[in-house]
Coordinates of C-alpha atoms and ligand atoms in Angstrom, one line a residue:
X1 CA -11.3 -28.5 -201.5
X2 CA -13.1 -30.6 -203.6
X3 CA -16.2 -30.5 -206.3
X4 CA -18.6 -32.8 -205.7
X5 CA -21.6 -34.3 -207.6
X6 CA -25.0 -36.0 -205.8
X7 CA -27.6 -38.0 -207.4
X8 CA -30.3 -38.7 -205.2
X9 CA -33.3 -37.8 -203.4
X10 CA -34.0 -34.8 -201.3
X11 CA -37.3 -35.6 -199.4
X12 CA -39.2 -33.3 -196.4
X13 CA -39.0 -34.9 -193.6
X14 CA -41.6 -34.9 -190.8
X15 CA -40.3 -35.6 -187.8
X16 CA -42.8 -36.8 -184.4
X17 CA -40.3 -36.6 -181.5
X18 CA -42.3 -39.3 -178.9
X19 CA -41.1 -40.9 -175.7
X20 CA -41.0 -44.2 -177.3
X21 CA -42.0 -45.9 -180.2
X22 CA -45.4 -46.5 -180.1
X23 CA -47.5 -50.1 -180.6
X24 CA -49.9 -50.6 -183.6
X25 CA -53.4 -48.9 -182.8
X26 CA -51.7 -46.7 -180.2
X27 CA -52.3 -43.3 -179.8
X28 CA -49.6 -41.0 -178.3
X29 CA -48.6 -37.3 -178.3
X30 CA -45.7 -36.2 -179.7
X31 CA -43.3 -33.8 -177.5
X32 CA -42.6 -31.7 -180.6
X33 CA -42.5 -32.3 -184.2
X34 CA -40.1 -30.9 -186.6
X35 CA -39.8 -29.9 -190.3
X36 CA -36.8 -30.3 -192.6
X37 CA -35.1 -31.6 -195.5
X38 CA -34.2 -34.9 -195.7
X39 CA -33.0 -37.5 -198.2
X40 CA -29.9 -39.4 -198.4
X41 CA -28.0 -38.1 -200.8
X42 CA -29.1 -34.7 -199.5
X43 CA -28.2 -35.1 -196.5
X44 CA -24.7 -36.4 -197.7
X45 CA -23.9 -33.3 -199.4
X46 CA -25.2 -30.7 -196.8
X47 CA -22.6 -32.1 -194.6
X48 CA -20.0 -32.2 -197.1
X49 CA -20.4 -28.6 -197.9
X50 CA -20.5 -28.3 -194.0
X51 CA -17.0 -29.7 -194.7
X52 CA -15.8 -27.2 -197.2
X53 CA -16.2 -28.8 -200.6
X54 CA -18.4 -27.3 -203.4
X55 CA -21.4 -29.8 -204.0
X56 CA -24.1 -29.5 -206.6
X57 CA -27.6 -31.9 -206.3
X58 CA -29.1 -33.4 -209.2
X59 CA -32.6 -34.9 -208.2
X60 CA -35.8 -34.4 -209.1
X61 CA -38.5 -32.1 -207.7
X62 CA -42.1 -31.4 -208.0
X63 CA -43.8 -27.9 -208.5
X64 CA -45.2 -27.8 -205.1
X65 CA -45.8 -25.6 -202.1
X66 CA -43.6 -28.2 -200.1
X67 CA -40.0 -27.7 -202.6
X68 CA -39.4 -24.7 -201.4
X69 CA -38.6 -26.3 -198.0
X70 CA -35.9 -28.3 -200.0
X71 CA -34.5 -25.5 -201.9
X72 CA -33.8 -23.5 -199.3
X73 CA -32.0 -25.7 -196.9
X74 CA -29.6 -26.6 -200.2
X75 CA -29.3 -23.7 -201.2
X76 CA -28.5 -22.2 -197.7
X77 CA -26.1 -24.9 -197.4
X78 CA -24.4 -23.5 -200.8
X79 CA -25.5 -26.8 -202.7
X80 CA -25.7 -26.3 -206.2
X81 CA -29.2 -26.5 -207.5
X82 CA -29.0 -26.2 -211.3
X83 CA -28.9 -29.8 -212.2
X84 CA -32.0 -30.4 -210.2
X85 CA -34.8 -31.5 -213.2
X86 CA -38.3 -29.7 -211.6
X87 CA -41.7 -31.5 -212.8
X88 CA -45.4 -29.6 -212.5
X89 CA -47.1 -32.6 -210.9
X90 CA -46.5 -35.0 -208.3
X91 CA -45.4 -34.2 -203.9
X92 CA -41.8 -33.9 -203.2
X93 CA -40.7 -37.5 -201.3
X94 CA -41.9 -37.0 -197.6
X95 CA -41.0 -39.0 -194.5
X96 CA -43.5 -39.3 -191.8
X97 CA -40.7 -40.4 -189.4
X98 CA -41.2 -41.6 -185.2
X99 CA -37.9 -40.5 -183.6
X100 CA -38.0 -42.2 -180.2
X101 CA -36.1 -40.4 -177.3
X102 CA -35.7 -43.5 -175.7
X103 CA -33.1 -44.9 -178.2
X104 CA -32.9 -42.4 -181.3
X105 CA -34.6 -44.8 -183.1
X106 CA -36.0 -43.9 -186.2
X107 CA -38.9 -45.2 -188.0
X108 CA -39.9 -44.1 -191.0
X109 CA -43.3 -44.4 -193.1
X110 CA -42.4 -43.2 -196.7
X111 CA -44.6 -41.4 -199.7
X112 CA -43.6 -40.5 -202.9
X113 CA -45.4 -39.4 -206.4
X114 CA -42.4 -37.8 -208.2
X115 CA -40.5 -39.3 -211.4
X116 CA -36.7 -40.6 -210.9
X117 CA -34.0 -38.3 -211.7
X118 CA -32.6 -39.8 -215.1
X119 CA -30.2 -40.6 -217.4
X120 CA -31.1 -37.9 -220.1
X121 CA -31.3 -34.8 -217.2
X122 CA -27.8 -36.5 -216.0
X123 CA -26.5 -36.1 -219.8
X124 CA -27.0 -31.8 -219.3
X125 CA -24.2 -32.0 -216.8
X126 CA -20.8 -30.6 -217.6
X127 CA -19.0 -33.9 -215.8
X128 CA -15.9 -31.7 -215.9
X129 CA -16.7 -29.3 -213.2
X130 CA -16.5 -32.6 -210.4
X131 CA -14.1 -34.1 -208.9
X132 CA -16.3 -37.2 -207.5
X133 CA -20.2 -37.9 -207.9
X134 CA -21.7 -40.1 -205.7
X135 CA -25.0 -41.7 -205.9
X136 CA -27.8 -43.3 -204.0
X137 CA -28.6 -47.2 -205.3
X138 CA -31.8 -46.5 -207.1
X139 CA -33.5 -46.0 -210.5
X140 CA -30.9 -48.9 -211.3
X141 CA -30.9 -48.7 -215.1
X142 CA -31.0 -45.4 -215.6
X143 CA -27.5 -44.8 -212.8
X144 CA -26.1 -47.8 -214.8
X145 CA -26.3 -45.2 -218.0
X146 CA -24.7 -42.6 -215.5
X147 CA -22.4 -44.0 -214.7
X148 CA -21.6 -45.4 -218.5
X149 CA -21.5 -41.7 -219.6
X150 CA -18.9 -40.7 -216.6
X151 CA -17.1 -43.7 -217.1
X152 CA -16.7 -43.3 -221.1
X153 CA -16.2 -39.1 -220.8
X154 CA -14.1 -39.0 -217.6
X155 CA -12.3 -42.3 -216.9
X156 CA -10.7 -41.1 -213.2
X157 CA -13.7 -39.3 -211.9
X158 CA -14.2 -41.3 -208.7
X159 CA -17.6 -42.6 -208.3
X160 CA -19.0 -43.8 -205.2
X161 CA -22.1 -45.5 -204.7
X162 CA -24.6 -46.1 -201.6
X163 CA -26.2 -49.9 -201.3
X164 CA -28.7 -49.0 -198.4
X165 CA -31.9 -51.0 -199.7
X166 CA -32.3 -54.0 -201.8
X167 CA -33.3 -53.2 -205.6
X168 CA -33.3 -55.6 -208.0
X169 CA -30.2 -55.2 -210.5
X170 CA -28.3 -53.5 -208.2
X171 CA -25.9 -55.8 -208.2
X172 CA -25.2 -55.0 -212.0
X173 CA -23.7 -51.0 -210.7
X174 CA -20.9 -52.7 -208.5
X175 CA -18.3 -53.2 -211.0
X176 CA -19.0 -49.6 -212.3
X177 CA -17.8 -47.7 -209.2
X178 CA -14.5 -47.1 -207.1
X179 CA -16.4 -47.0 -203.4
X180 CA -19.0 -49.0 -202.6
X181 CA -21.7 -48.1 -199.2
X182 CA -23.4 -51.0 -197.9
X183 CA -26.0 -50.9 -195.2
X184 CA -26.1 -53.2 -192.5
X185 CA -30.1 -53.5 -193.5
X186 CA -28.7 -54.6 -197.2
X187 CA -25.9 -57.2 -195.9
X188 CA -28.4 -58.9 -194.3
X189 CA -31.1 -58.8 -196.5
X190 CA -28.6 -61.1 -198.5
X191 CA -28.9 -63.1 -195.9
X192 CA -25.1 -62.4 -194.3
X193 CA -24.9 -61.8 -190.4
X194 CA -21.2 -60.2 -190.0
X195 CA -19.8 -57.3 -192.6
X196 CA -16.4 -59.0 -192.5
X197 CA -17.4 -62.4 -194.3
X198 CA -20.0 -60.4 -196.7
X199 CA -17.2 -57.8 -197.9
X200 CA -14.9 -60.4 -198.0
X201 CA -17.3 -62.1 -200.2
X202 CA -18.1 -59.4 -202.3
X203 CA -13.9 -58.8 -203.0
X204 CA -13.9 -62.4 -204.4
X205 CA -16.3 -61.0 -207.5
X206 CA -13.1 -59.2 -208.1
X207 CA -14.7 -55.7 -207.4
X208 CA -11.7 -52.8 -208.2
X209 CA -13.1 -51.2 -205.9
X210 CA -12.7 -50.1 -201.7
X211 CA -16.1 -51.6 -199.7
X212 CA -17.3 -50.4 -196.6
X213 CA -20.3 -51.5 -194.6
X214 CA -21.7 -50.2 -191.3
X215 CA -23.1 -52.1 -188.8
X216 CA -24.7 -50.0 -186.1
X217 CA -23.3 -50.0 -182.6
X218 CA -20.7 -52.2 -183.8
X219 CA -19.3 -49.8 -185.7
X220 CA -17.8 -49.8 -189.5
X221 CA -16.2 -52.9 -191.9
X222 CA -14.1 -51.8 -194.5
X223 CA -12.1 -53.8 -197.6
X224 CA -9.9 -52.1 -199.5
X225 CA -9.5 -52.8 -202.7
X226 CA -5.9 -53.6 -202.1
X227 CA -7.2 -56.7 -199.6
X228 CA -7.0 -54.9 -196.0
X229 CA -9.2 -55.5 -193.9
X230 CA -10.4 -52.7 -191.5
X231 CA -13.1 -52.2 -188.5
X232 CA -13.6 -49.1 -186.5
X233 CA -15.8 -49.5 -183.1
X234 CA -18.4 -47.0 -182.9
X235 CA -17.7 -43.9 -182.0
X236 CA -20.7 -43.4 -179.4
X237 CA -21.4 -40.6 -178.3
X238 CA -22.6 -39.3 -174.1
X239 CA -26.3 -40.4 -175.2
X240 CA -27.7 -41.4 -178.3
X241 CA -31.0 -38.7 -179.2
X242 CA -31.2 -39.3 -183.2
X243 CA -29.7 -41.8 -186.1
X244 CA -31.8 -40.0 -188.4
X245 CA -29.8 -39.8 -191.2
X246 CA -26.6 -41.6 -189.6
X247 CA -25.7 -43.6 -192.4
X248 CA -25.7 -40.1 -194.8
X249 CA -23.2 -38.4 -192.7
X250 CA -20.9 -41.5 -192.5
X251 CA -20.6 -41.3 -196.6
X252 CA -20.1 -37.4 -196.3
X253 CA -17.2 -38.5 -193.7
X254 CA -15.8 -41.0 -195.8
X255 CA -16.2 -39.1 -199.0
X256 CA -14.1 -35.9 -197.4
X257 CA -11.6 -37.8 -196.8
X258 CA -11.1 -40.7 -200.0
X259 CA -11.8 -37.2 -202.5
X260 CA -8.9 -35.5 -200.9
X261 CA -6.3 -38.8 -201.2
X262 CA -6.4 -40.1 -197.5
X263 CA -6.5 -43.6 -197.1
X264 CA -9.8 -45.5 -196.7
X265 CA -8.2 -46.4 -192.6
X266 CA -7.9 -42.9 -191.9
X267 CA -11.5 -41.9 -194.2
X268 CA -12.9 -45.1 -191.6
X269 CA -12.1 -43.2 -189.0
X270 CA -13.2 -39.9 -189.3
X271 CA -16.7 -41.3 -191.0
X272 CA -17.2 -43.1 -188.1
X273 CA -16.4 -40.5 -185.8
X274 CA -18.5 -38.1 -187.9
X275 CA -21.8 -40.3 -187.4
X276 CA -21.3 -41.2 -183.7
X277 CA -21.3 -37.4 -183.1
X278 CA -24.5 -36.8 -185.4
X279 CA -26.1 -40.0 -183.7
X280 CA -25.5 -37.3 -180.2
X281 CA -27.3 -34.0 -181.8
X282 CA -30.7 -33.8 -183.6
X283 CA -30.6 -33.5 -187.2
X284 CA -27.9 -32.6 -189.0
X285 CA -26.5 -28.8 -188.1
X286 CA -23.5 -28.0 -186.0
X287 CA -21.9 -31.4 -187.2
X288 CA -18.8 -29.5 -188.1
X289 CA -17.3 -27.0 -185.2
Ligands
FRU301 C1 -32.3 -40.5 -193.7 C2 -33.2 -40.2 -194.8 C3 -34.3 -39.2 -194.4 C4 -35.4 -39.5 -195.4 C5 -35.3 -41.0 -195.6 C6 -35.5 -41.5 -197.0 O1 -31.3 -41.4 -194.1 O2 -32.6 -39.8 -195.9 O3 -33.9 -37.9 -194.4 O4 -36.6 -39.2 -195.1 O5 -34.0 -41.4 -195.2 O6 -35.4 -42.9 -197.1

């Protein structure tokens, strides 16, 4: 099994369960509200562990009531808190999130008062205790330092990185990492309507590095960095109650399999299949049985 590292958010999550998704100036009860931990890369790791592999977080916290909500679900998930970098003020990053049992939709309103996770708490690490780090596409300069440091001390750590949201500079990270993440939301925000033409794209900026792209019901893109070309339909599951945190589990999926040597075709599969049975349960326990 494999060690590895996340840098990312952890966030609580607030989550309305309605009927559907409400218009603007609506009011509507909810038929039960729920209260977890949340965040991408959070979420990433809590099902990696779920997978057997020893994961540590490094993220930031604040000093409030609400952490201990985050700790506990890590922690209880045997995620590694002692990179985590805990400031006295500010609110944890919560998510006032609509599930709609119509669909599973999610929609998410999003606060947060807490200082990025940066380059000099990343610098305490002792980089040889991981076999892989992945990290959410944020905070852009300071990863870009990260990811200098990993790449100058540790030359064949693999590094992976998620591009869910458009950030400016992002761009800059690509040619840093060996797997890339991208987000249907992202591909098209660059103005690209298919995965396969935006990956193939992205290979001509002569990225060493594998791509993958999701895209929904349509399943997952992937380009290796060897030039083949890969889709997997979605793996959909009797009837779809929550996407929450779909996207997470597919990197956790795709992750467990790249860290331990299988092939990105085979790691497309079982990330795929991974998310369309989360897509099937609420949040994220009893993923792996
Ligand atoms: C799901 C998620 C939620 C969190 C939100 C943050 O992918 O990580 O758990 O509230 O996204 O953007």
């Amino acid at each position: 099994m494999a060690r590895i590292l996340g840098v990312g958010n952890a966030t609580l999550d607030i989550v309305n369960v309605v009927d559907n998704y409400p218009h603007e100036d609506q009011e509507v009860r909810a038929s039960s509200q729920h209260l977890h931990r949340g965040g991408n890369v959070a979420n990433t790791l809590v099902v990696l562990s779920q997978l057997g592999h020893d994961c540590a977080w490094a993220g930031t916290l604040a000093d409030e009531r609400d952490a201990a909500i985050i700790r506990e679900d890590l922690t209880e998930h045997g995620v590694d808190l002692s990179a985590v970098h805990s400031v006295a003020q500010g609110k944890v990053p919560t998510s006032y999130i609509s599930l709609s049992r119509l669909n599973g939709s999610r929609t998410i309103v999003h606060y947060r008062d807490l200082p990025e996770y940066s380059a000099a708490d990343f610098a305490r690490i002792d980089l040889n205790l991981f076999d892989w780090l992945h990290f959410e596409g944020r905070n852009i300069e300071q990863i870009r330092l990260m990811l200098a440091r990993a790449r100058r001390e540790q030359p064949n750590l693999l590094c992976s990185l998620e591009v869910e949201k458009v950030r400016e500079g992002i761009e800059s990270l690509f040619p840093l990492v060996d797997v890339l993440m991208f987000s249907k939301d992202y591909v098209r925000r660059q103005g690209w309507h298919d995965a396969e033409h935006f990956l193939a794209a992205m290979k001509k900026q002569q990225l060493n590095a594998d791509l993958t792209c999701t895209w929904g019901s349509k399943g997952a893109y992937a380009l290796s960095r060897t030039g083949e070309q890969l889709h997997e339909p979605a793996f959909a599951p009797k009837m779809v109650v929550d996407t929450l945190g779909a996207g997470d589990v597919f990197n956790a999926g795709l992750i467990a399999q790249l860290v331990m040597g299988h092939n990105l075709d085979i790691a497309l599969i079982e990330a795929s299949r991974l998310a369309g049975k989360k897509c099937g349960l609420y949040g994220l326990k009893r993923l792996v049985e």
